Structures are given as C-alpha cells and as structure tokens.
PDB file of C-alpha atoms in Angstrom:
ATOM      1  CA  UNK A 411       0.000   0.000   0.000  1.00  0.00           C
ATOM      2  CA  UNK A 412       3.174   2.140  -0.007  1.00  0.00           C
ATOM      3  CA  UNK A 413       4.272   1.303  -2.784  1.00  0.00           C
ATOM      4  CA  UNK A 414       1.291   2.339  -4.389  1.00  0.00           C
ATOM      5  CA  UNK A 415       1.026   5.580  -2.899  1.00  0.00           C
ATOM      6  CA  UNK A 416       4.450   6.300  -4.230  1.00  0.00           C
ATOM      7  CA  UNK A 417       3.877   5.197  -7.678  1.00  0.00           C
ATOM      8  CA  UNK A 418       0.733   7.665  -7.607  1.00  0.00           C
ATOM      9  CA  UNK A 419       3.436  10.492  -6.861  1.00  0.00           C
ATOM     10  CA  UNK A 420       5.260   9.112  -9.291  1.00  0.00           C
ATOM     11  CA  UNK A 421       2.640   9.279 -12.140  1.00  0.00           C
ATOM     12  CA  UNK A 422       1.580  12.712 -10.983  1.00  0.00           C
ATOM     13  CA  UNK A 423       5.217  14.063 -11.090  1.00  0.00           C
ATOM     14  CA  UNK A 424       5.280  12.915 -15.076  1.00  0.00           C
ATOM     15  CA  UNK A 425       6.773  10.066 -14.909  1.00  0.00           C
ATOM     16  CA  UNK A 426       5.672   6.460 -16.677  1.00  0.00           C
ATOM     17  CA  UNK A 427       6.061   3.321 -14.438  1.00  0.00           C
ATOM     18  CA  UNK A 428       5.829   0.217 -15.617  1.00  0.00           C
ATOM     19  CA  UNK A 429       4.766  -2.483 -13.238  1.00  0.00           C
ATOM     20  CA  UNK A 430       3.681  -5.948 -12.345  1.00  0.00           C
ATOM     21  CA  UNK A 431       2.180  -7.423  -9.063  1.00  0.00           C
ATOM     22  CA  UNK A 432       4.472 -10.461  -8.344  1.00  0.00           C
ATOM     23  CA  UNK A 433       5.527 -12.296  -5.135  1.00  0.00           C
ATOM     24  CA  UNK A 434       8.185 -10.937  -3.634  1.00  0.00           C
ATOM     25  CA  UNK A 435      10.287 -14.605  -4.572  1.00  0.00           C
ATOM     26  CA  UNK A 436       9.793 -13.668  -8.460  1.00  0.00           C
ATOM     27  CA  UNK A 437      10.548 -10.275  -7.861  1.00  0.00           C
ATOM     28  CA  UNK A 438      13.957 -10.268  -6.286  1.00  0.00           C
ATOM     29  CA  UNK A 439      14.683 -12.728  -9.002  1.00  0.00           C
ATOM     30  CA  UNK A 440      13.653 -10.614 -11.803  1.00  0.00           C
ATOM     31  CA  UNK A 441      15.812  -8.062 -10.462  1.00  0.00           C
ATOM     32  CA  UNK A 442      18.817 -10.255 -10.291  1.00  0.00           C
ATOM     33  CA  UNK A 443      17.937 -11.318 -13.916  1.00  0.00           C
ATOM     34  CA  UNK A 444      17.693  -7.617 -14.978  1.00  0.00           C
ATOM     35  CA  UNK A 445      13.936  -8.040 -16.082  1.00  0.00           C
ATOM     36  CA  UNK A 446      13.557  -4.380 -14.080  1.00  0.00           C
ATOM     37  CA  UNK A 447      14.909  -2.209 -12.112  1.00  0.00           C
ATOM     38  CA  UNK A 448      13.635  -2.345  -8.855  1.00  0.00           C
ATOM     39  CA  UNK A 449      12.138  -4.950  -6.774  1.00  0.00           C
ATOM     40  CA  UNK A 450       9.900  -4.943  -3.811  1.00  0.00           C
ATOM     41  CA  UNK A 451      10.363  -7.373  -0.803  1.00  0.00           C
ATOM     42  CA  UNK A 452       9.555  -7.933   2.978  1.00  0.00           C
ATOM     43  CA  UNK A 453      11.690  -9.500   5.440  1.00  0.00           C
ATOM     44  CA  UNK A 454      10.100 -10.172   9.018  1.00  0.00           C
ATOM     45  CA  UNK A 455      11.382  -8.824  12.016  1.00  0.00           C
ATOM     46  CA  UNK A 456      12.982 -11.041  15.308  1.00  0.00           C
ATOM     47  CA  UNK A 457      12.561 -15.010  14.800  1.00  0.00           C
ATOM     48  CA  UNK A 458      12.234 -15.342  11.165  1.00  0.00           C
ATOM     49  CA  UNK A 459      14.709 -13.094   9.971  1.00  0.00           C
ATOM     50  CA  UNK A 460      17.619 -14.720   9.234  1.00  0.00           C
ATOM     51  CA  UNK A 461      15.207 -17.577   7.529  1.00  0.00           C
ATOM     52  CA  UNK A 462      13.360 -15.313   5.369  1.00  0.00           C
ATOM     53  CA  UNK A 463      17.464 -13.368   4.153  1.00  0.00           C
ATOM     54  CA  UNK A 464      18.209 -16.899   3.291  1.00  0.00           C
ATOM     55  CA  UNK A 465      15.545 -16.926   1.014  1.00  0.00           C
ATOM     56  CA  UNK A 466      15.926 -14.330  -0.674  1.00  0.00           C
ATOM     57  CA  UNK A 467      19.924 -14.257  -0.554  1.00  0.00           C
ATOM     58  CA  UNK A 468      20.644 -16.367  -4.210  1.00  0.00           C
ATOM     59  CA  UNK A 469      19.397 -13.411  -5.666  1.00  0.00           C
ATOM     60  CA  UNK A 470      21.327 -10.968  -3.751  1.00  0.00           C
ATOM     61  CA  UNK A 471      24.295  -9.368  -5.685  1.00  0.00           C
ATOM     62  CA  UNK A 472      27.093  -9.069  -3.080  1.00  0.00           C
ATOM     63  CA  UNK A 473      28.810  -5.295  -3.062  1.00  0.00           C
ATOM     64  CA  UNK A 474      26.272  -4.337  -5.870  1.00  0.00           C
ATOM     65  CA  UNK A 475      22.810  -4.703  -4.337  1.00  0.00           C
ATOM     66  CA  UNK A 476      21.027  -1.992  -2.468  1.00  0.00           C
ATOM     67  CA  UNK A 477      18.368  -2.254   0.278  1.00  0.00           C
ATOM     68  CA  UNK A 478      16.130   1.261  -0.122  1.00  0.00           C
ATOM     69  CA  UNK A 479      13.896   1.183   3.073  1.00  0.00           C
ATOM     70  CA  UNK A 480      10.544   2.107   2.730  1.00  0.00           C
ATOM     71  CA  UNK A 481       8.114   1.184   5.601  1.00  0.00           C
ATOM     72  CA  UNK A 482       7.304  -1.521   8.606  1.00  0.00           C
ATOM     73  CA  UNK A 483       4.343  -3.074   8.510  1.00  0.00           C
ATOM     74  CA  UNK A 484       2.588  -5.685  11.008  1.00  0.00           C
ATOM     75  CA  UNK A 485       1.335  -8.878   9.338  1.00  0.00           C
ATOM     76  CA  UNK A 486      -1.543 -11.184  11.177  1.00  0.00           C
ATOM     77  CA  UNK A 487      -4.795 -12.954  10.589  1.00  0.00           C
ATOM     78  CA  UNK A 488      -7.852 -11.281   8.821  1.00  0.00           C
ATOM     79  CA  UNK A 489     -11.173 -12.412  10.390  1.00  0.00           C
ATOM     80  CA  UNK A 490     -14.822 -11.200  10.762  1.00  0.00           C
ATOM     81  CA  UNK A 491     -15.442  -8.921  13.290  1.00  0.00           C
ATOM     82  CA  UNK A 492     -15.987 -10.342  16.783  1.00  0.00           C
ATOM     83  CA  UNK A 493     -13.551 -12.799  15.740  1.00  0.00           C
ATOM     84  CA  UNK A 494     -16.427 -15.441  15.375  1.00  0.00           C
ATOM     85  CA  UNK A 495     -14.732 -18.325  15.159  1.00  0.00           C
ATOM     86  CA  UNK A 496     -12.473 -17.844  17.837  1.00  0.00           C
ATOM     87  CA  UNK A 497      -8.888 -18.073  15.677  1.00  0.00           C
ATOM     88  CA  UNK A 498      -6.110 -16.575  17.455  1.00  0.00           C
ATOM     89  CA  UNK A 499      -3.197 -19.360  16.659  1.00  0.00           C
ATOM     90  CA  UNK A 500      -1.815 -21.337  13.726  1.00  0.00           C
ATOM     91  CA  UNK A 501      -3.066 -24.588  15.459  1.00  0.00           C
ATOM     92  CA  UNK A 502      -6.881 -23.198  15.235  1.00  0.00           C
ATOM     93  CA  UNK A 503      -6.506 -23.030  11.190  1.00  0.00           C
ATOM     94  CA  UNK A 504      -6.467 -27.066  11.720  1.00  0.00           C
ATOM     95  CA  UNK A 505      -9.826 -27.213  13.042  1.00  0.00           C
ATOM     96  CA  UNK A 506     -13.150 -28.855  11.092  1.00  0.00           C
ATOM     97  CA  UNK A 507     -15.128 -26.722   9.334  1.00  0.00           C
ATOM     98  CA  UNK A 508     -12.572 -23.796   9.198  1.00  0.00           C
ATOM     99  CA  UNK A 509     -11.952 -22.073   6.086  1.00  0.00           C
ATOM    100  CA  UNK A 510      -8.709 -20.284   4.926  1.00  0.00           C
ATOM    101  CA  UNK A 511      -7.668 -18.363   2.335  1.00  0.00           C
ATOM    102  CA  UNK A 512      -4.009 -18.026   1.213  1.00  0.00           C
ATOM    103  CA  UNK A 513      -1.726 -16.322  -0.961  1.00  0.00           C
ATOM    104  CA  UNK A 514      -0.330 -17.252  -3.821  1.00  0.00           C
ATOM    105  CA  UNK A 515       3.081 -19.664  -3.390  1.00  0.00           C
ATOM    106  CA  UNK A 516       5.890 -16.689  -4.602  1.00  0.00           C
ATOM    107  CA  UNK A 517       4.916 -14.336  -1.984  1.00  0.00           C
ATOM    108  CA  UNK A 518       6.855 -12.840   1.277  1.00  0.00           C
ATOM    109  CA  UNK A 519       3.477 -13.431   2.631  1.00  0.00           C
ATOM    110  CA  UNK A 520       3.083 -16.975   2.056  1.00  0.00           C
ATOM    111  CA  UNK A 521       6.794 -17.806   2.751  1.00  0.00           C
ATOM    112  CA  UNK A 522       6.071 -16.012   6.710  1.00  0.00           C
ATOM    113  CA  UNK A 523       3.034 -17.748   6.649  1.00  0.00           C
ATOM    114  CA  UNK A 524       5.012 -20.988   6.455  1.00  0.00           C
ATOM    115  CA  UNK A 525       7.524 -20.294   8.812  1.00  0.00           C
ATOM    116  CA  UNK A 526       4.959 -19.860  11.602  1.00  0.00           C
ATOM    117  CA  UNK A 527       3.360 -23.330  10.338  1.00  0.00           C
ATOM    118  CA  UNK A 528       6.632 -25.172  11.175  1.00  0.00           C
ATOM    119  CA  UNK A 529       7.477 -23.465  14.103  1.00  0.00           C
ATOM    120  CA  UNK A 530       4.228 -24.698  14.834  1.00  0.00           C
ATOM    121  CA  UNK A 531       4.527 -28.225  13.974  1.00  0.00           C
ATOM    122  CA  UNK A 532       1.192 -27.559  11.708  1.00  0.00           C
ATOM    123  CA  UNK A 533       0.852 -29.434   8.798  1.00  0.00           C
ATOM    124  CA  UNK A 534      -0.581 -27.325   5.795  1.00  0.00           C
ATOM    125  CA  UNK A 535      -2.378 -29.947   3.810  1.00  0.00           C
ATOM    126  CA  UNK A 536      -4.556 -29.916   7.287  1.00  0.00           C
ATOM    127  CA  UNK A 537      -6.105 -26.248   6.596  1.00  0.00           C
ATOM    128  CA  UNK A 538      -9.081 -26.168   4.612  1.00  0.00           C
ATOM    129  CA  UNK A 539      -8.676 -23.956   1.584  1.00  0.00           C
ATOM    130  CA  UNK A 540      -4.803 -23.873   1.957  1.00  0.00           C
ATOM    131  CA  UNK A 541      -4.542 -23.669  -1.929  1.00  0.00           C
ATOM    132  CA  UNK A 542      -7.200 -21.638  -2.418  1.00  0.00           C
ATOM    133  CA  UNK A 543      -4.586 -18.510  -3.297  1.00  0.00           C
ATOM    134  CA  UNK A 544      -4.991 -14.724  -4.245  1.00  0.00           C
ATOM    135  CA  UNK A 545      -2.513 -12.234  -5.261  1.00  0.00           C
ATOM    136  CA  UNK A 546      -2.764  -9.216  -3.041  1.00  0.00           C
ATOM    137  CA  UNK A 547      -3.420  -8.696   0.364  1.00  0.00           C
ATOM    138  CA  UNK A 548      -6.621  -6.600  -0.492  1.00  0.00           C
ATOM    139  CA  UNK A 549      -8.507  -9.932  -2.155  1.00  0.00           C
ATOM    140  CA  UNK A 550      -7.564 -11.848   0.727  1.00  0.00           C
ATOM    141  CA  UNK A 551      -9.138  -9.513   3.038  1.00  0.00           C
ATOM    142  CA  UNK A 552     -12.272  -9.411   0.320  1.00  0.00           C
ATOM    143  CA  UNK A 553     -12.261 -13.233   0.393  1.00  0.00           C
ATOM    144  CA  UNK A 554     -12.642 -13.067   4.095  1.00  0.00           C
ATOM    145  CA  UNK A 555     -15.605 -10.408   3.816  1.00  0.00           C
ATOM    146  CA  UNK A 556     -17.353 -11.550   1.784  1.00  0.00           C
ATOM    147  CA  UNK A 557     -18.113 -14.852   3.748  1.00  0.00           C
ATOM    148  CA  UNK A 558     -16.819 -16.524   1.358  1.00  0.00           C
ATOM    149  CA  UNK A 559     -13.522 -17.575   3.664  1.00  0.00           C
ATOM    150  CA  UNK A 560     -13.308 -17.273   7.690  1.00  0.00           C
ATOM    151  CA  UNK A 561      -9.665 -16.369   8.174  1.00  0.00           C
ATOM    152  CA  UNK A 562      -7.160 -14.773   5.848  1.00  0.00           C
ATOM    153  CA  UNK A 563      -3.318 -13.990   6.421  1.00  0.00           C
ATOM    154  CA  UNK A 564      -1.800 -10.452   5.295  1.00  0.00           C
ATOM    155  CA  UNK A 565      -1.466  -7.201   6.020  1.00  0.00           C
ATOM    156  CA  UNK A 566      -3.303  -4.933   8.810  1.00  0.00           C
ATOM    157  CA  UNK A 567      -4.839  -2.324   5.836  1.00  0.00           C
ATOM    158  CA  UNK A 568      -6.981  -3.747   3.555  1.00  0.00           C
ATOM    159  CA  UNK A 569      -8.641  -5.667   6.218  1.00  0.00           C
ATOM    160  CA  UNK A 570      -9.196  -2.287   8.508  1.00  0.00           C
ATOM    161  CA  UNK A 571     -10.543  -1.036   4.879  1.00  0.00           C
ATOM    162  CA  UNK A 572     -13.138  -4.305   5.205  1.00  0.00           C
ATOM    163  CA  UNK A 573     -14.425  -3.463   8.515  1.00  0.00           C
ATOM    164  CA  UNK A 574     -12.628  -7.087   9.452  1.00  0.00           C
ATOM    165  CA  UNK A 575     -10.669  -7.658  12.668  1.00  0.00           C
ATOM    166  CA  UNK A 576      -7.008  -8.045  12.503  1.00  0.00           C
ATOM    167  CA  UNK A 577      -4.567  -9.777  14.761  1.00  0.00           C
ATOM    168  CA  UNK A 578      -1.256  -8.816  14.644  1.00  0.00           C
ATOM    169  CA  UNK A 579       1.089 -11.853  14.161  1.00  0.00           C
ATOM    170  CA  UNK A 580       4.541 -10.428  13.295  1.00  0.00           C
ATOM    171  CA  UNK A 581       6.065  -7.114  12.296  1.00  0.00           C
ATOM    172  CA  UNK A 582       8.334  -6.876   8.923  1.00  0.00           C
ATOM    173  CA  UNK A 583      10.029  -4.306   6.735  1.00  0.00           C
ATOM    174  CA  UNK A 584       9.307  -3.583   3.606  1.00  0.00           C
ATOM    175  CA  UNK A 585      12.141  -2.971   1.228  1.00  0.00           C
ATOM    176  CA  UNK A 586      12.932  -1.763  -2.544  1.00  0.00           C
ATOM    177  CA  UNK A 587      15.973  -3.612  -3.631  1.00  0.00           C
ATOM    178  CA  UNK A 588      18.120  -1.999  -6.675  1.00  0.00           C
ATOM    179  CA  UNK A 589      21.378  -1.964  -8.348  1.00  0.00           C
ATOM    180  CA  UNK A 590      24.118   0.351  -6.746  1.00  0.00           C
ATOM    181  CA  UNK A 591      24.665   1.501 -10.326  1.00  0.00           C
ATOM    182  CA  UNK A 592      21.121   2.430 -11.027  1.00  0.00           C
ATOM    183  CA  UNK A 593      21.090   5.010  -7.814  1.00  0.00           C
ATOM    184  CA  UNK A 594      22.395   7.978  -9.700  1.00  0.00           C
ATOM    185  CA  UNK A 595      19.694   7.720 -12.489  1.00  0.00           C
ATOM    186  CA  UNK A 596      16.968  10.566 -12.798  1.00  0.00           C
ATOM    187  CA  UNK A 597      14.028   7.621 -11.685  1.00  0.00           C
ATOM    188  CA  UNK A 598      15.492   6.517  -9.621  1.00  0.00           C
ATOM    189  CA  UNK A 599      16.324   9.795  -7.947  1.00  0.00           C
ATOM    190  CA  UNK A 600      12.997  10.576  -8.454  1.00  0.00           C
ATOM    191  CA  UNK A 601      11.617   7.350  -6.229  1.00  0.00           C
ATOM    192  CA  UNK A 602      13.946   8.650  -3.579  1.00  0.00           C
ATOM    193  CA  UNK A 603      13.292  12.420  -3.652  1.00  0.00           C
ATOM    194  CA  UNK A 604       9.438  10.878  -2.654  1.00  0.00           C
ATOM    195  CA  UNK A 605      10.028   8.439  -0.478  1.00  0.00           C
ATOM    196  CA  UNK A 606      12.168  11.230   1.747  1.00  0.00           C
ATOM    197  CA  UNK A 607       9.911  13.552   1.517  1.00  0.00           C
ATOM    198  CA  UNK A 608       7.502  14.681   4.801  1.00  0.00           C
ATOM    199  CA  UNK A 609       4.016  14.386   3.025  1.00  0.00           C
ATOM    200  CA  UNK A 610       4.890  11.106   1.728  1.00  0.00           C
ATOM    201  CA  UNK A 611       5.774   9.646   4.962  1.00  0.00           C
ATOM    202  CA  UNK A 612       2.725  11.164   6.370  1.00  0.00           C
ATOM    203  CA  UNK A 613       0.153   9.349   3.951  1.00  0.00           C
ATOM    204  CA  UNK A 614       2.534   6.146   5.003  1.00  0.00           C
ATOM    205  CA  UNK A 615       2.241   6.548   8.600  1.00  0.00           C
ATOM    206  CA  UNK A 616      -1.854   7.055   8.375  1.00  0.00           C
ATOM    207  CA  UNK A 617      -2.174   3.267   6.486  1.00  0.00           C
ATOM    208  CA  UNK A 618      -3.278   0.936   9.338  1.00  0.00           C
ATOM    209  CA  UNK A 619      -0.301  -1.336  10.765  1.00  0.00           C
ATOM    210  CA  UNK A 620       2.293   0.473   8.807  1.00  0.00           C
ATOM    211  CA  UNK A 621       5.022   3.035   9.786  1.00  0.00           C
ATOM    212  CA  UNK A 622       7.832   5.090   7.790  1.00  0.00           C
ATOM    213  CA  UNK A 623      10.436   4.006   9.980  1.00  0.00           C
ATOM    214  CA  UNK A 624      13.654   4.836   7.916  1.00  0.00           C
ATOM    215  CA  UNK A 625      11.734   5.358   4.813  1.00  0.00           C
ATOM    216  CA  UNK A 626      14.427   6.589   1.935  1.00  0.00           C
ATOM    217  CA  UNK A 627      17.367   5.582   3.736  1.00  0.00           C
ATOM    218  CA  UNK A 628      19.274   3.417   1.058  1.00  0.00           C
ATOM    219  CA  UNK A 629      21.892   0.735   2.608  1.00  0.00           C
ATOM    220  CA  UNK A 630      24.082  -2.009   1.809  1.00  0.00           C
ATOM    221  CA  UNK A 631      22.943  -5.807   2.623  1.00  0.00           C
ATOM    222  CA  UNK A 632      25.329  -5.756   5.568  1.00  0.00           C
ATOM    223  CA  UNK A 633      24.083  -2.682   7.159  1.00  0.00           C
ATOM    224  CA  UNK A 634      20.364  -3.674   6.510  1.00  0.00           C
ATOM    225  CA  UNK A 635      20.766  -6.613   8.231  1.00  0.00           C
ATOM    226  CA  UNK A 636      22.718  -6.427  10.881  1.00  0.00           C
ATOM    227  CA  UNK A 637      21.664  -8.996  13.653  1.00  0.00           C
ATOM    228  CA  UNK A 638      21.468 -11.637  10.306  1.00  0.00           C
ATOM    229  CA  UNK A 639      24.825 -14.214   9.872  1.00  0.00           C
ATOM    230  CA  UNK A 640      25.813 -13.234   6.489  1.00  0.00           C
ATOM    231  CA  UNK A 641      28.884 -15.119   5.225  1.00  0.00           C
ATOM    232  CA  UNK A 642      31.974 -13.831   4.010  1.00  0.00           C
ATOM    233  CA  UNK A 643      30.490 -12.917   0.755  1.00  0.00           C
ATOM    234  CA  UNK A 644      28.754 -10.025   2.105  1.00  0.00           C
TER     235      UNK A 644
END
C-alpha cells in the first residue's frame, strides 16, 4: 500500500512506471535477472529473519545490491469482526469446518506464513482452503468479507478497509531492492526524492499497521541486516 502511494506520486510528477504485481520470490529474481529495475520485498522482524534473508539471498548481488527502506508493517490474521470463530493461533486453522484463504506460493506473505506453520509443527495440507490462493493482500481480506472464507493472512490495511478484525502476528520491513549503479539515475532519484519527503511519509504513517520508519534511507545488505549471519560474501 506504499508502494502504491508512491507510484501515484510518481505518475503525478510525469513520470511512466511500468509495473507488475508479483511475489516478492519472483521479484527479487527478476531483479537479479535484470527483467527491471527495482524490486519490492519484505523481510520479518525477530525469529524469522535470518530464515526469510536466506531466502531471498541467491538473488542478492554481493557489493552491488542496495536495500532502499521504505516502511514496517505488522502482518496477522484477517477475520470477521468479533472474531467469530475464535482463531487466534496457527493450530486453530487445523480445526473442522474452518476455512482459509491463502496467498499465492511466490509471496513474502506466504513464505512467513510458512515459517509460523513449522514453528508450529502444523501441517498445511490440514487447513481447509490452503490452496485456495490470491494475489494481493486486499482480495484476501475481500475473500474473508465476503463470507466466502473465515480467516485470511496479510497485512493490517486492507482488512481495517473491510471493517474485518485483525490480529497482529509479526512485524516486517518492507524494502525496494536496486542496483548500486542504477542510484544515480533521474528515476530513480525521483523514487527517492518521494520516499524522503515529509508528506509522503505522512500518507505512510496514516495506512493501518504500517510506519515510515527509515523510509528513503538506502543501505548495503550488511548494514540492513545487521543482527542476520551473512557469510563472508557479504
């Protein structure tokens, strides 16, 4: 939801974007492949940190890759309001008669979804609807809504937009990765000239579950991640 808000700057200043809704998996890989050139990703905060780098590190270009922050956001289970069925844990997704709604496999979403799962000792083929996946956070929450699923995982927004309850699970940032040797071009410039600006970081800090904490500040791997075990490459 950001990102969006940026890109609508973005187009208002003049400027053409091209984009695609991806995971953040195909993403980071398109970036390394130089299919575009910048790439959004999330990487959750605390316990599934280093994990979640790991993930996405094969597509990391050591020296050359640049981390521009642009928000935290908290991440958590979408349900009705009153919380109806009563789901507050990964173990309640198990339970008869429960249905769930997903996102699709390449997401940052989906991949923190499954690291709570195992540190769970849930199995996913268990959850009713497990494969039933959508591609933003906003149809998840609509799923949910609509009756047409009882619990959802994403982000706190779209389901405040839905009138649904939200339970926060985990906090993550949310990153724009680049090319060190793209920085100095006028888009580029241009992305950063919004994200550091005040009213920009306003409209960030009103979406529900997200702050600008650090937004614009452009780092290396190594000082993005500093509590992560990076190997000599880095």
């Amino acid at each position: 939801f950001a990102v969006e808000k940026m890109i609508e700057n973005l187009t208002l200043s003049g400027m053409h974007v091209e984009r695609k809704y991806v995971g953040s998996t195909e993403a980071v890989a398109s970036l390394h492949e130089g299919a575009c050139e910048i790439a959004g990703f999330h990487i959750p905060q605390g316990e599934f940190e280093e994990i979640a780098f790991k993930h996405y590190a094969r597509w990391l270009i050591p020296h050359q890759s640049r981390i521009i922050h642009v928000a935290t956001r908290r991440q958590g289970f979408m349900v009705a309001s009153g919380n109806p069925h009563k789901i507050y844990e990964m173990q309640d997704l198990v339970r008869k008669g429960l249905r769930f709604v997903n996102r699709q496999p390449s997401s940052g979403t989906r991949f923190l979804l499954e690291c709570f799962l195992k540190k769970a000792q849930v199995d996913p083929s268990l959850i009713a609807g497990y494969e039933q996946a959508e591609f933003t956070h906003a149809a998840v929450a609509a799923y949910v809504a609509s009756g047409m699923a009882d619990v959802g995982f994403g982000v706190e927004t779209p389901a405040r937009r839905f009138k649904l309850e939200f339970l926060p699970l985990a906090t993550e940032r949310y990153f724009l990765l680049c090319n060190q040797t793209d920085l100095e071009k006028p888009h580029l410039q241009a992305v950063l000239k919004i994200l550091n600006s005040d009213a920009f970081q306003f409209a960030v800090n009103q979406l529900p579950g997200y702050t600008a904490a650090h937004c614009g500040q452009v780092s290396t791997i190594a000082d993005a991640f500093p509590n992560v075990s990076l190997g000599r490459k880095y």
